[in-house]
Coordinates of C-alpha atoms in Angstrom, one line a residue:
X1 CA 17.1 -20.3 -4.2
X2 CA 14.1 -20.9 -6.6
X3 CA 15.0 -20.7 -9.8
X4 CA 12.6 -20.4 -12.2
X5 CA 13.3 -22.2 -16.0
X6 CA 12.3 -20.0 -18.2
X7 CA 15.2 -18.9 -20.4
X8 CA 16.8 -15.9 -20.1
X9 CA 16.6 -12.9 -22.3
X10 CA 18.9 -12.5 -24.6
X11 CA 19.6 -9.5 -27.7
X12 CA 18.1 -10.5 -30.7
X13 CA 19.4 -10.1 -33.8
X14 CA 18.2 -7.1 -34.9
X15 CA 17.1 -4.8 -32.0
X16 CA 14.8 -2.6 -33.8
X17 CA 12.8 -5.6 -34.5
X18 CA 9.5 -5.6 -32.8
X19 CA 7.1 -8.9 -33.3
X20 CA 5.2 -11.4 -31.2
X21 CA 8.6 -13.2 -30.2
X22 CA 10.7 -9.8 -28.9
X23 CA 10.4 -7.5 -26.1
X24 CA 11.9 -4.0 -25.0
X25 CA 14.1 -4.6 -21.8
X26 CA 16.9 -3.0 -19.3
X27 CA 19.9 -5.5 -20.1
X28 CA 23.6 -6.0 -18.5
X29 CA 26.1 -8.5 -19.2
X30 CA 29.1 -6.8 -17.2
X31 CA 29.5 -5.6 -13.9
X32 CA 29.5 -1.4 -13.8
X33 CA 27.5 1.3 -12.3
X34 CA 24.3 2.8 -14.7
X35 CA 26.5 3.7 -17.5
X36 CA 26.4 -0.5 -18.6
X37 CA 22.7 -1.1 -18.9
X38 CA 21.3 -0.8 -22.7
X39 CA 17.5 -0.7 -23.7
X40 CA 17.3 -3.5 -26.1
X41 CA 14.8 -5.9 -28.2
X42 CA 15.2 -9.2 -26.4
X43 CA 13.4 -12.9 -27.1
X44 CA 10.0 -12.3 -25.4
X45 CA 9.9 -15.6 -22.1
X46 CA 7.4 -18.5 -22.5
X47 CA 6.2 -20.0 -19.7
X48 CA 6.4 -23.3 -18.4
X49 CA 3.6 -25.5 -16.9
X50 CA 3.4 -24.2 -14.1
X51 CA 4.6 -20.4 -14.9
X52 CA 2.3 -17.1 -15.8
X53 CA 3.5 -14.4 -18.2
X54 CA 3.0 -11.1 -16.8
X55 CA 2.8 -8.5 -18.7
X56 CA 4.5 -5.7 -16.4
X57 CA 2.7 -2.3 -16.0
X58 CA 5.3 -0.9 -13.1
X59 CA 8.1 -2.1 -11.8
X60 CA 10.2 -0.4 -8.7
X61 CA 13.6 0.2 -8.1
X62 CA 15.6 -1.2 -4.5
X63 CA 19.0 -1.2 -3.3
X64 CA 19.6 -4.5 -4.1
X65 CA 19.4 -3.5 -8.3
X66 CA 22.6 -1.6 -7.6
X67 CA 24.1 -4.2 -5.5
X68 CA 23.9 -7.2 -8.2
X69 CA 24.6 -3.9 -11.1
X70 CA 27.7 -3.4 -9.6
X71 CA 28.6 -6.9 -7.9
X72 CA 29.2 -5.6 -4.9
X73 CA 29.8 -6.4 -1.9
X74 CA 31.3 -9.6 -3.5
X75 CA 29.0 -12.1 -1.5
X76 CA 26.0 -11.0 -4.0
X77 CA 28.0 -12.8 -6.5
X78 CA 28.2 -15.7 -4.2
X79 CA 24.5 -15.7 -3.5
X80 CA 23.1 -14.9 -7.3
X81 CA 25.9 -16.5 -8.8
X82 CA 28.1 -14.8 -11.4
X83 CA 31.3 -14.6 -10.5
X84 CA 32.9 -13.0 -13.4
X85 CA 29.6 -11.7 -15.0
X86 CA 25.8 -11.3 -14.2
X87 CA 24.1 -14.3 -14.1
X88 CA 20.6 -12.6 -14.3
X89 CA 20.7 -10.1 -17.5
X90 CA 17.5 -8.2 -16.3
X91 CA 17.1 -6.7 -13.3
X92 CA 14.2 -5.5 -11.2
X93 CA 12.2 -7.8 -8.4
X94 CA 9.6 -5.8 -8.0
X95 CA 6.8 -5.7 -10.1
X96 CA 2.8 -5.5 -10.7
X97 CA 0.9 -6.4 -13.8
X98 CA -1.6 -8.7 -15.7
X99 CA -1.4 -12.4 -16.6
X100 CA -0.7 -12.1 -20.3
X101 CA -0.9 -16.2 -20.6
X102 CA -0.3 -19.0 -18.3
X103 CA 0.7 -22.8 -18.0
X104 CA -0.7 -25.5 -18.5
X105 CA -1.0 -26.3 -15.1
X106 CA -2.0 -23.1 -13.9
X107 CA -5.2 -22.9 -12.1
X108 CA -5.3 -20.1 -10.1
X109 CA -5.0 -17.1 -12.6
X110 CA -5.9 -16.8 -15.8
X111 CA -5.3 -13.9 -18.9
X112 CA -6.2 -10.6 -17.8
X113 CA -5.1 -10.8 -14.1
X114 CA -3.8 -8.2 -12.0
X115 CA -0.8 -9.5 -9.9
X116 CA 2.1 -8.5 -7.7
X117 CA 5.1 -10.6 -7.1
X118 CA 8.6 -10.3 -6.1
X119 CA 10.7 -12.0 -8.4
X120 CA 14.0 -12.2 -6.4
X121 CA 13.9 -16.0 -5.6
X122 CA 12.9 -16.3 -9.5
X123 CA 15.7 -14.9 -11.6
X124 CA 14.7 -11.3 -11.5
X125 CA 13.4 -9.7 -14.3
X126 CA 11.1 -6.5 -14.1
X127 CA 12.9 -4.4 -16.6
X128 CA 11.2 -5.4 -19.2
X129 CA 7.5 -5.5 -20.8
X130 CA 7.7 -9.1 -19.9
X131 CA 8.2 -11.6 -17.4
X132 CA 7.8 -15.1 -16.4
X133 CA 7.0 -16.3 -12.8
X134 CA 5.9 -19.4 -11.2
X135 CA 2.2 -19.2 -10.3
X136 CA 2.7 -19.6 -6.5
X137 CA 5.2 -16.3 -6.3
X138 CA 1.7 -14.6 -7.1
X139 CA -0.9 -12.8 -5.1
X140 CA -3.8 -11.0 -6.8
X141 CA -3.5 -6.9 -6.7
X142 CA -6.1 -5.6 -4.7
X143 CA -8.4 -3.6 -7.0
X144 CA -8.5 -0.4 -5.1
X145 CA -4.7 0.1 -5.3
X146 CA -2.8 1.2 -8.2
X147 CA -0.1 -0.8 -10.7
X148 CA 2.6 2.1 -9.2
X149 CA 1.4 2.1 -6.1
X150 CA 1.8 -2.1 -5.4
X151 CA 5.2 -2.7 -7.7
X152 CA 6.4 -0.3 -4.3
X153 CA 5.0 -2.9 -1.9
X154 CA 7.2 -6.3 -2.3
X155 CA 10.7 -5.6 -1.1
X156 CA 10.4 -2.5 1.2
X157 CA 7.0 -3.3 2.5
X158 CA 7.7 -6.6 3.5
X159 CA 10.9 -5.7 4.6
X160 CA 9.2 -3.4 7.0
X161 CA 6.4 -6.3 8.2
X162 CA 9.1 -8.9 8.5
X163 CA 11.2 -6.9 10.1
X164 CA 9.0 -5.9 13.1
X165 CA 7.6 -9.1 13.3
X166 CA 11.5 -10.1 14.3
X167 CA 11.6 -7.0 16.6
X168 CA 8.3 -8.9 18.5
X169 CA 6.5 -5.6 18.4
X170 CA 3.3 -5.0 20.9
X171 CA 0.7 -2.6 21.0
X172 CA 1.9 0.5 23.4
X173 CA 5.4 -0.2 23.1
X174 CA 8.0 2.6 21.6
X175 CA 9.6 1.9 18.5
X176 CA 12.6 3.4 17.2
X177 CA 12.6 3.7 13.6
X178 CA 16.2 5.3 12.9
X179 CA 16.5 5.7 8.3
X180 CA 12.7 6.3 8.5
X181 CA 12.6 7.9 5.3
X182 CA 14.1 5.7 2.9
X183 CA 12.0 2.6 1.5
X184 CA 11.9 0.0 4.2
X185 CA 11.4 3.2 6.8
X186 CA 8.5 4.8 5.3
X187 CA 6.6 1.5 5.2
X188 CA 7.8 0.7 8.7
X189 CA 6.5 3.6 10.5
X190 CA 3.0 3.1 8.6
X191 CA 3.3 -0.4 9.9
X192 CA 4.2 -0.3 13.2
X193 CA 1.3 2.4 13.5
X194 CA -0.7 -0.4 12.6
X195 CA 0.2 -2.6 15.2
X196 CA -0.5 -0.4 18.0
X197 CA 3.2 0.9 18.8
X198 CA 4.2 4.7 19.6
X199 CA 6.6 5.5 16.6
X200 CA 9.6 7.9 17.0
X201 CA 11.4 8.6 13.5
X202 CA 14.6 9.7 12.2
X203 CA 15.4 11.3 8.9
X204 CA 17.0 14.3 7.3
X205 CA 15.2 18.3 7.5
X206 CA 14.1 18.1 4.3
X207 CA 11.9 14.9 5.2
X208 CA 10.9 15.9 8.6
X209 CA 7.3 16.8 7.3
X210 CA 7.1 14.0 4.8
X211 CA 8.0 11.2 7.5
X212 CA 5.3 13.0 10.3
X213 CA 3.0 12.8 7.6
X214 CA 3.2 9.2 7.9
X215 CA 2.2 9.0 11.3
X216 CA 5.1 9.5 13.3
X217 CA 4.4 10.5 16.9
X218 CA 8.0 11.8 17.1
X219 CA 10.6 12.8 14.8
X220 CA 14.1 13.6 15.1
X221 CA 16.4 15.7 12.7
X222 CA 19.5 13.6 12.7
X223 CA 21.0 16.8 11.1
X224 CA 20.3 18.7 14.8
X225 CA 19.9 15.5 17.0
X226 CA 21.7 12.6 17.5
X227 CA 18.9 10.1 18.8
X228 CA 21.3 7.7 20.2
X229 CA 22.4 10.8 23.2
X230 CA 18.8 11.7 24.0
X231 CA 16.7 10.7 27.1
X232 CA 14.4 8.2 25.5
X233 CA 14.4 4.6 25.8
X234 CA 13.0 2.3 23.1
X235 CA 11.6 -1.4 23.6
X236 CA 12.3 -1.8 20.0
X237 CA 14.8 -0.4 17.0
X238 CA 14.1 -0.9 13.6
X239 CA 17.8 0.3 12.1
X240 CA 17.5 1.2 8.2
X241 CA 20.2 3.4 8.3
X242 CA 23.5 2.0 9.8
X243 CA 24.1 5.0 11.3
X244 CA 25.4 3.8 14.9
X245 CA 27.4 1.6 16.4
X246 CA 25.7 -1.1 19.1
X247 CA 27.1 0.4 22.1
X248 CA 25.5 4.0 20.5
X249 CA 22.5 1.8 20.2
X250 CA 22.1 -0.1 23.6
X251 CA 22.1 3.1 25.3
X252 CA 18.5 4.1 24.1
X253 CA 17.4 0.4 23.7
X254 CA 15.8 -0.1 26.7
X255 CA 16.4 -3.8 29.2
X256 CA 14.4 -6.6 27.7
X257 CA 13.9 -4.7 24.4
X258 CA 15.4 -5.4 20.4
X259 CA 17.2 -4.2 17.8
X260 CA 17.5 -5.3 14.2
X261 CA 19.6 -3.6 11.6
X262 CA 17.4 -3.8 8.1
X263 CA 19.7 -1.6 6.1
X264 CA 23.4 0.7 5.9
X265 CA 26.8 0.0 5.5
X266 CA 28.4 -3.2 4.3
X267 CA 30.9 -2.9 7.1
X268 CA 28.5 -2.0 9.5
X269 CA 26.1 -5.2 8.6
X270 CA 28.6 -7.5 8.8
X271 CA 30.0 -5.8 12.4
X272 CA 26.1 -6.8 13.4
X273 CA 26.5 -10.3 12.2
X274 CA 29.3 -10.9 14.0
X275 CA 29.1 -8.8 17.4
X276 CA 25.2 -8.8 17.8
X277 CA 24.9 -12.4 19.2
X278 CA 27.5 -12.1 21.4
X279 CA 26.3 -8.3 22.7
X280 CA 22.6 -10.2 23.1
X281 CA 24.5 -12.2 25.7
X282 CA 24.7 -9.9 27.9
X283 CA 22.4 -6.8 29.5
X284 CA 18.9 -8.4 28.4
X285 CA 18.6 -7.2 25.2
X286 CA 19.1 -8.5 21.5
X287 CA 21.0 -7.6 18.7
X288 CA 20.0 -9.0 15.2
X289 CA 20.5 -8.3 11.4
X290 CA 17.7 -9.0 9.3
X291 CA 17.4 -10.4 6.0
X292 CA 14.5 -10.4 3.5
X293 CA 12.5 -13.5 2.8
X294 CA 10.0 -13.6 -0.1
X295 CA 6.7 -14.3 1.3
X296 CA 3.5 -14.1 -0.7
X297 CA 1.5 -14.5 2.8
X298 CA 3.5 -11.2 3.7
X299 CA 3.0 -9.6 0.6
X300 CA -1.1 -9.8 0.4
X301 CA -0.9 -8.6 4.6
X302 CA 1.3 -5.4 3.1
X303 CA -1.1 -5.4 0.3
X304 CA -4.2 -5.1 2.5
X305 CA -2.9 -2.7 4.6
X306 CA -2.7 -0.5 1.5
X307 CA -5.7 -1.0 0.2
X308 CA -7.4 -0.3 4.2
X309 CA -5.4 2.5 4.0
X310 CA -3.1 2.1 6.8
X311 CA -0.2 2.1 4.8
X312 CA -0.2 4.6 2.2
X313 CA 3.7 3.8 -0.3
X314 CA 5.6 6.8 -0.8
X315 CA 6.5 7.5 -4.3
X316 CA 9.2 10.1 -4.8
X317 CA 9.8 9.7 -8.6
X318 CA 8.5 7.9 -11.5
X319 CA 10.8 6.8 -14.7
X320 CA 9.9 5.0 -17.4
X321 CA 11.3 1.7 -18.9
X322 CA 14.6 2.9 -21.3
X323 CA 14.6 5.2 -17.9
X324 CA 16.0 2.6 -15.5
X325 CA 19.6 3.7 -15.8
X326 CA 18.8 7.2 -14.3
X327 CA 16.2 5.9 -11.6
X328 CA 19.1 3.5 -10.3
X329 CA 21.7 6.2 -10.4
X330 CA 19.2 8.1 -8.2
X331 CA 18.2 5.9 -5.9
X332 CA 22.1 4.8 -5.3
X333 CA 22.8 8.3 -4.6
X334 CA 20.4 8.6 -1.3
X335 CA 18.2 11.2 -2.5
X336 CA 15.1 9.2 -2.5
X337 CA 12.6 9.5 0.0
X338 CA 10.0 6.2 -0.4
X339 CA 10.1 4.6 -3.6
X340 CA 11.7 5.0 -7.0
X341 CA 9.1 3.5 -9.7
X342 CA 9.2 2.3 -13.1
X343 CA 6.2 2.8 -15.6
X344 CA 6.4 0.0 -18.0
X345 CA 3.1 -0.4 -19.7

């Protein structure tokens, strides 16, 4: 991991204080669900040579906010570091904004810049009015699309791209998107439209209209279907939702053809770890887990699909900064459909 070197925000003094040197900001410094986050004054970051300070207009809220909140499962704490504590104090990877100032050996964007980045690799950080990233985690925000609208993009989005890219996804072939409401699946049935593949979608009744919205050619209640006992046969699963097992799964995965789990269960994630390369051995098809990797080359693709229109972020609900606590909470509980944003600026 890429750490960046900025130092980390910590409570000043006096919290009410507001000057050139503070910021506001979501902090933690013990494990907990919502409840242990506080809004606080913190020392505002400087940059290094080679970092831009961002001044964050929106930042958006993913699963993996409540996983490091909480600590759980324990190999965050192995990854992140922070065994007994949080190493990171802020959290939040997703964010868009403008340069506020900029190294000295920054040359690629200047004061006044609108950027997106995803801060994962970097220390985290989007909870707050400010944050401090090396230049080359950057990509400029398209000027057609909104600050909301591209602090959804980072995580989910390229989730979604990276994901199907795994899958080896060709024009005219059938993908299964099973979770297809959730973050990763409502950008991955907007993207695999826009490679050329024939989508079928899964998701509750209450998002059946929402997910064919997005172009779906098929959708299935999973409250009155179970996909996995239908006739259909997919060349490719996208698996956001952890829902079946990989015998379930290879039943409606057709020969040749891919799966790869994105998102569900801890249990379930790890069962795929272990028992997908050895289940890829046999019957011609492949079993994979996927995990995320920060791209800004993926980021400006996601980006310019949004900005063509192809791809068009769903934003269930909108919180503001001191907010954060309730916007996790919600998004932990499984209501959301899309993406959970924070308005910062």
């Amino acid at each position: 991991m890429v750490e960046s070197k900025r130092r980390s925000p910590t409570p000043t003094a006096s919290p009410r204080a507001r000057d050139a040197d503070t910021m506001q900001a979501v902090v933690y410094s013990r494990y907990g669900g919502p409840e242990v986050l506080s809004f606080a004054s913190v020392a505002r970051p400087t940059p290094g040579d080679d970092e831009v300070l961002i001044r964050v207009v929106a930042a958006s809220v993913n699963a993996g906010d409540w996983h490091l909140l909480r600590g759980t499962p324990f190999l965050v704490r192995l990854v992140y570091g922070g065994y007994r504590a949080p190493n990171h104090p802020v959290l939040g990877s997703d964010v868009a904004g403008r340069v506020d100032a900029v190294g000295r050996n920054v040359t690629d964007f200047q004061p006044g810049d609108a950027v997106v980045c995803d801060l994962s690799g970097h220390g985290f950080g989007g909870f707050a009015e400010y944050v401090c990233v090396p230049e080359t985690a950057l990509v400029p925000k398209p000027p057609a699309v909104p600050f909301e609208t591209a602090a959804a993009v980072p995580t989910a989005g390229v989730a979604a791209l990276q994901a199907l890219r795994a899958l080896g996804v060709r024009a005219g072939e059938h993908v299964l998107v099973n979770g297809a409401s959730g973050g990763v699946g409502t950008f991955a049935v907007q993207v695999a439209k826009s490679m050329g593949a024939e989508v079928t979608a899964t998701c509750s009744t209450a998002k059946v209209e929402t997910v064919r919205s997005l172009g779906a050619d098929h959708v299935v209640d999973y409250t009155r279907e179970d996909v996995a006992t239908l006739d259909a046969r997919y060349d490719r699963i996208l698996d956001a939702a952890g829902s079946h097992s990989l015998r379930e799964y290879g039943r409606v995965l057709a020969p040749g053809g891919s799966y790869v789990m994105v998102g569900g269960p801890t249990r379930r994630f790890l069962t795929t770890l272990l028992v997908g390369p050895l289940r890829s051995l046999v019957g011609r098809r492949r079993f994979e887990t996927f995990v995320l990797h920060p791209d800004r080359d993926d980021l400006a693709r996601v980006l310019d699909l949004v900005a063509s229109g192809d791809v068009d972020p769903v934003v269930d609900r909108r919180y503001s900064l001191s907010e954060v606590p309730d916007a996790i909470r919600y998004l932990e509980a499984g209501r959301a459909t899309g993406k959970v944003v924070v308005g910062v600026a």
